[in-house]
CSV table of C-alpha atoms and ligand atoms in Angstrom, one decimal:
chain,number,residue,atom,x,y,z
I,188,UNK,CA,216.0,58.6,153.4
I,189,UNK,CA,216.5,56.1,150.6
I,190,UNK,CA,214.8,57.0,147.4
I,191,UNK,CA,214.3,55.0,144.2
I,192,UNK,CA,216.5,56.3,141.5
I,193,UNK,CA,214.8,59.0,139.3
I,194,UNK,CA,214.7,58.5,135.7
I,195,UNK,CA,216.4,61.3,133.9
I,196,UNK,CA,217.4,62.8,130.5
I,197,UNK,CA,220.9,64.0,130.0
I,198,UNK,CA,222.6,65.8,127.1
I,199,UNK,CA,225.7,67.8,126.4
I,200,UNK,CA,228.9,68.5,128.4
I,201,UNK,CA,230.1,71.4,130.4
I,202,UNK,CA,228.9,72.9,133.8
I,203,UNK,CA,226.0,70.7,135.3
I,204,UNK,CA,222.6,72.4,134.7
I,205,UNK,CA,219.8,70.6,136.3
I,206,UNK,CA,216.2,71.4,135.2
I,207,UNK,CA,213.1,70.5,137.3
I,208,UNK,CA,209.8,70.3,135.6
I,209,UNK,CA,206.3,71.6,136.3
I,210,UNK,CA,203.1,69.9,137.3
I,211,UNK,CA,201.7,67.6,135.7
I,212,UNK,CA,204.4,67.1,133.2
I,213,UNK,CA,207.8,65.4,132.9
I,214,UNK,CA,211.5,66.0,132.0
I,215,UNK,CA,210.3,66.3,128.3
I,216,UNK,CA,209.1,69.8,129.2
I,217,UNK,CA,212.9,70.7,128.9
I,218,UNK,CA,213.1,69.5,125.3
I,219,UNK,CA,214.1,72.9,124.0
I,220,UNK,CA,216.9,73.2,126.6
I,221,UNK,CA,218.0,69.6,126.1
I,222,UNK,CA,218.4,70.4,122.4
I,223,UNK,CA,219.4,74.1,122.6
I,224,UNK,CA,222.0,74.5,125.5
I,225,UNK,CA,224.1,71.4,125.2
I,226,UNK,CA,227.1,73.2,123.6
I,227,UNK,CA,227.8,74.9,127.0
I,228,UNK,CA,226.2,72.7,129.6
I,229,UNK,CA,225.7,69.2,130.8
I,230,UNK,CA,221.9,69.2,131.1
I,231,UNK,CA,220.2,66.8,133.4
I,232,UNK,CA,216.4,66.8,133.5
I,233,UNK,CA,214.9,64.3,136.0
I,234,UNK,CA,211.3,63.0,135.9
I,235,UNK,CA,210.1,64.0,139.4
I,236,UNK,CA,208.7,61.2,141.5
I,237,UNK,CA,205.8,59.4,139.7
I,238,UNK,CA,206.1,61.5,136.5
I,239,UNK,CA,207.6,60.4,133.2
I,240,UNK,CA,209.5,57.1,133.8
I,241,UNK,CA,210.3,57.7,137.5
I,242,UNK,CA,209.0,55.5,140.4
I,243,UNK,CA,206.3,57.0,142.7
I,244,UNK,CA,207.2,58.5,146.1
I,245,UNK,CA,208.2,55.8,148.6
I,246,UNK,CA,206.7,57.8,151.5
I,247,UNK,CA,204.6,60.8,152.1
I,248,UNK,CA,204.8,63.2,149.1
I,249,UNK,CA,206.5,66.4,149.7
I,250,UNK,CA,208.7,68.9,147.9
I,251,UNK,CA,211.5,68.0,150.3
I,252,UNK,CA,211.3,64.4,149.2
I,253,UNK,CA,211.6,65.6,145.7
I,254,UNK,CA,214.7,67.6,146.5
I,255,UNK,CA,216.2,64.6,148.3
I,256,UNK,CA,215.5,62.5,145.2
I,257,UNK,CA,217.3,65.0,143.1
I,258,UNK,CA,220.3,65.0,145.4
I,259,UNK,CA,220.3,61.2,145.3
I,260,UNK,CA,220.5,61.4,141.5
I,261,UNK,CA,223.5,63.8,141.6
I,262,UNK,CA,225.2,61.3,144.0
I,263,UNK,CA,224.4,58.5,141.7
I,264,UNK,CA,225.9,60.4,138.8
I,265,UNK,CA,229.0,61.2,140.7
I,266,UNK,CA,228.4,64.9,140.4
I,267,UNK,CA,230.5,66.6,143.2
I,268,UNK,CA,230.8,70.0,141.7
I,269,UNK,CA,228.2,72.7,142.5
I,270,UNK,CA,225.3,72.7,140.1
I,271,UNK,CA,223.2,75.4,138.5
I,272,UNK,CA,219.6,74.4,139.4
I,273,UNK,CA,216.6,75.4,137.4
I,274,UNK,CA,213.0,74.8,138.2
I,275,UNK,CA,209.7,75.8,136.7
I,276,UNK,CA,206.7,76.2,139.0
I,277,UNK,CA,206.5,72.8,140.9
I,278,UNK,CA,210.2,72.5,139.9
I,279,UNK,CA,210.8,75.8,141.4
I,280,UNK,CA,209.1,74.9,144.6
I,281,UNK,CA,211.5,71.8,144.6
I,282,UNK,CA,214.5,74.0,143.8
I,283,UNK,CA,213.7,76.2,146.8
I,284,UNK,CA,213.4,73.1,149.0
I,285,UNK,CA,216.8,72.0,147.5
I,286,UNK,CA,218.3,75.4,148.3
I,287,UNK,CA,217.1,75.1,151.9
I,288,UNK,CA,218.5,71.5,152.3
I,289,UNK,CA,221.6,71.6,150.2
I,290,UNK,CA,222.9,75.2,149.9
I,291,UNK,CA,226.5,74.1,149.6
I,292,UNK,CA,225.6,72.2,146.4
I,293,UNK,CA,224.4,75.1,144.5
I,294,UNK,CA,226.4,77.3,142.1
I,295,UNK,CA,223.3,79.3,141.0
I,296,UNK,CA,219.6,79.1,140.9
I,297,UNK,CA,217.1,79.7,138.1
I,298,UNK,CA,213.6,80.1,139.3
I,299,UNK,CA,211.0,80.1,136.4
I,300,UNK,CA,207.3,80.9,136.6
I,301,UNK,CA,207.2,79.9,140.4
I,302,UNK,CA,206.7,81.5,143.8
I,303,UNK,CA,207.8,81.3,147.4
I,304,UNK,CA,204.4,81.7,149.0
I,305,UNK,CA,202.6,78.5,150.4
I,306,UNK,CA,199.1,77.8,149.3
I,307,UNK,CA,196.4,79.7,151.1
I,308,UNK,CA,193.3,77.9,152.6
I,309,UNK,CA,191.4,78.3,149.3
I,310,UNK,CA,194.4,76.9,147.4
I,311,UNK,CA,194.6,73.9,149.7
I,312,UNK,CA,190.9,73.3,149.5
I,313,UNK,CA,191.2,73.3,145.6
I,314,UNK,CA,194.2,70.8,145.8
I,315,UNK,CA,191.9,68.5,147.9
I,316,UNK,CA,189.2,68.7,145.2
I,317,UNK,CA,191.6,68.0,142.5
I,318,UNK,CA,193.1,64.9,144.5
I,319,UNK,CA,189.4,63.6,144.8
I,320,UNK,CA,188.8,64.1,141.1
I,321,UNK,CA,192.2,62.3,140.2
I,322,UNK,CA,191.4,59.4,142.4
I,323,UNK,CA,187.8,59.1,141.4
I,324,UNK,CA,187.9,60.0,137.6
I,325,UNK,CA,191.5,59.6,136.7
I,326,UNK,CA,194.0,62.0,135.2
I,327,UNK,CA,192.0,63.2,132.2
I,328,UNK,CA,189.8,65.8,134.0
I,329,UNK,CA,192.8,67.2,135.7
I,330,UNK,CA,194.6,67.6,132.4
I,331,UNK,CA,191.7,69.4,130.9
I,332,UNK,CA,191.4,71.7,134.0
I,333,UNK,CA,195.1,72.6,133.8
I,334,UNK,CA,195.7,72.9,130.1
I,335,UNK,CA,194.1,76.3,129.6
I,336,UNK,CA,196.1,77.8,132.6
I,337,UNK,CA,199.4,76.3,131.7
I,338,UNK,CA,199.9,78.3,128.4
I,339,UNK,CA,199.6,82.0,127.8
I,340,UNK,CA,197.0,83.6,125.7
I,341,UNK,CA,199.5,83.9,122.7
I,342,UNK,CA,200.4,80.3,122.7
I,343,UNK,CA,196.8,79.2,123.0
I,344,UNK,CA,195.9,81.4,119.9
I,345,UNK,CA,199.0,81.0,117.7
I,346,UNK,CA,201.2,78.0,118.8
I,347,UNK,CA,199.4,74.8,118.0
I,348,UNK,CA,202.5,72.7,118.2
I,349,UNK,CA,203.1,73.8,121.9
I,350,UNK,CA,199.5,73.2,122.8
I,351,UNK,CA,199.7,69.7,121.4
I,352,UNK,CA,203.1,69.0,123.1
I,353,UNK,CA,201.7,70.1,126.5
I,354,UNK,CA,198.4,68.2,126.0
I,355,UNK,CA,200.3,65.0,125.2
I,356,UNK,CA,202.8,65.3,127.9
I,357,UNK,CA,200.1,66.0,130.6
I,358,UNK,CA,198.0,63.1,129.3
I,359,UNK,CA,200.9,60.7,129.7
I,360,UNK,CA,200.9,61.1,133.5
I,361,UNK,CA,199.2,58.7,135.9
I,362,UNK,CA,196.4,59.6,138.2
I,363,UNK,CA,198.6,58.4,141.1
I,364,UNK,CA,201.5,60.7,140.3
I,365,UNK,CA,199.1,63.6,139.8
I,366,UNK,CA,197.3,62.9,143.2
I,367,UNK,CA,200.6,62.6,145.0
I,368,UNK,CA,202.1,65.7,143.5
I,369,UNK,CA,199.0,67.7,144.4
I,370,UNK,CA,199.5,66.5,148.1
I,371,UNK,CA,203.2,67.7,147.9
I,372,UNK,CA,202.0,71.0,146.4
I,373,UNK,CA,199.3,71.5,149.0
I,374,UNK,CA,201.5,70.9,151.9
I,375,UNK,CA,204.7,72.7,150.7
I,376,UNK,CA,206.1,75.2,153.2
I,377,UNK,CA,206.2,79.0,152.7
I,378,UNK,CA,209.7,79.8,151.6
I,379,UNK,CA,209.6,83.6,152.0
I,380,UNK,CA,211.9,83.3,155.0
I,381,UNK,CA,214.5,81.4,152.9
I,382,UNK,CA,214.7,84.0,150.2
I,383,UNK,CA,217.2,86.5,152.0
I,384,UNK,CA,219.4,83.5,153.0
I,385,UNK,CA,220.0,82.5,149.3
I,386,UNK,CA,223.5,83.7,148.6
I,387,UNK,CA,224.1,82.2,145.1
I,388,UNK,CA,223.4,84.3,142.0
I,389,UNK,CA,219.7,83.7,141.1
I,390,UNK,CA,217.8,84.3,137.8
I,391,UNK,CA,214.1,84.8,138.0
I,392,UNK,CA,212.2,84.3,134.9
I,393,UNK,CA,208.5,84.7,134.2
I,394,UNK,CA,206.2,84.9,131.3
I,395,UNK,CA,204.2,88.1,131.2
I,396,UNK,CA,201.1,86.1,130.4
I,397,UNK,CA,201.5,83.6,133.3
I,398,UNK,CA,198.3,83.4,135.3
I,399,UNK,CA,199.2,80.6,137.6
I,400,UNK,CA,202.3,82.4,139.1
I,401,UNK,CA,201.8,85.9,137.7
I,402,UNK,CA,204.8,88.3,137.4
I,403,UNK,CA,204.0,89.9,140.7
I,404,UNK,CA,205.2,86.6,142.4
I,405,UNK,CA,208.4,86.7,140.5
I,406,UNK,CA,208.9,90.3,141.6
I,407,UNK,CA,208.7,89.2,145.1
I,408,UNK,CA,211.3,86.5,144.6
I,409,UNK,CA,213.7,88.9,143.0
I,410,UNK,CA,213.1,91.6,145.5
I,411,UNK,CA,213.9,89.3,148.5
I,412,UNK,CA,216.8,87.3,147.0
I,413,UNK,CA,219.9,89.4,147.5
I,414,UNK,CA,221.9,88.5,144.3
I,415,UNK,CA,219.1,88.1,141.9
I,416,UNK,CA,217.9,89.4,138.5
I,417,UNK,CA,214.4,89.3,137.0
I,418,UNK,CA,213.7,88.7,133.3
I,419,UNK,CA,210.1,88.9,132.0
I,420,UNK,CA,209.4,87.2,128.7
I,421,UNK,CA,206.7,88.8,126.5
I,422,UNK,CA,204.0,86.6,125.0
I,423,UNK,CA,204.7,83.7,127.2
I,424,UNK,CA,202.6,82.1,129.9
I,425,UNK,CA,203.3,79.7,132.7
I,426,UNK,CA,205.5,77.4,130.6
I,427,UNK,CA,207.8,80.2,129.4
I,428,UNK,CA,210.7,77.7,128.5
I,429,UNK,CA,208.6,76.1,125.6
I,430,UNK,CA,206.5,79.0,124.8
I,431,UNK,CA,209.4,81.3,123.9
I,432,UNK,CA,212.4,78.9,123.8
I,433,UNK,CA,214.9,81.0,122.0
I,434,UNK,CA,214.4,84.0,124.3
I,435,UNK,CA,214.4,81.7,127.3
I,436,UNK,CA,217.6,80.1,126.4
I,437,UNK,CA,219.4,83.3,125.6
I,438,UNK,CA,218.4,84.7,128.9
I,439,UNK,CA,219.9,81.5,130.6
I,440,UNK,CA,223.1,81.8,128.6
I,441,UNK,CA,223.5,85.5,129.3
I,442,UNK,CA,223.0,84.9,133.1
I,443,UNK,CA,225.4,81.9,133.2
I,444,UNK,CA,228.1,84.0,131.5
I,445,UNK,CA,228.0,86.2,134.7
I,446,UNK,CA,228.8,83.3,137.1
W,193,MLT,C1,203.0,73.8,138.2
W,193,MLT,O1,203.0,74.3,137.0
W,193,MLT,O2,203.9,73.1,138.5
W,193,MLT,C2,201.7,73.8,139.0
W,193,MLT,O3,200.8,74.6,138.3
W,193,MLT,C3,202.1,74.6,140.2
W,193,MLT,C4,201.0,74.9,141.2
W,193,MLT,O4,199.8,74.4,140.9
W,193,MLT,O5,201.2,75.5,142.2
């Protein structure tokens, strides 16, 4: 399928490390990694379809289309070597879709604050409500609904800068992007069957205050992926990479040294 090219941010040189962002944000989520890991890695952080400066989906929104768009970006950049692919939440769902579609392109996986399970009936019904809200009232109510869940208790109480960054990033996203991504999230397949087939080294990271994809979901990922390790970050919620950036970056560096 032909996809419009994704907008992306790039920094550093070394092994390609691709980061896929969460909903409803953009590549800017990865600012601490774009700034903090560039001495060892070539960091590539795309805006997923419709978010940031990327064009909307050209056809039905799905995590597979997101994964295809990421592959098209790698081709556009002439990257032929295997990549380390990291994704947080929606980015993690997309990373799992990529692992299913393009296993031969992976050197390692980093699954952050995400899960393999599909939405249950209640989750799907909630997505439908949010899609209707985005279409009828715009992005703002969705942003307000998501914000308290995206960050952990500690960040909400003590890290004003992080709260402001997330609010700003979420507020910049369009209602169309949000509604389309919600459709992709609602319809994503269950990936539990894929996990035992993942052969690349996999790092699973979760914030211990994550309420959207709580630590038990990361424990499932780590238990079912053969060559995996689980790292739990204290005093971080769903967006562990910006809530505890130094610890997050150290965990990533330590893992990558083992590859
Ligand atoms: C995300 O952070 O990407 C979303 O909250 C994921 C989800 O709602 O399932």
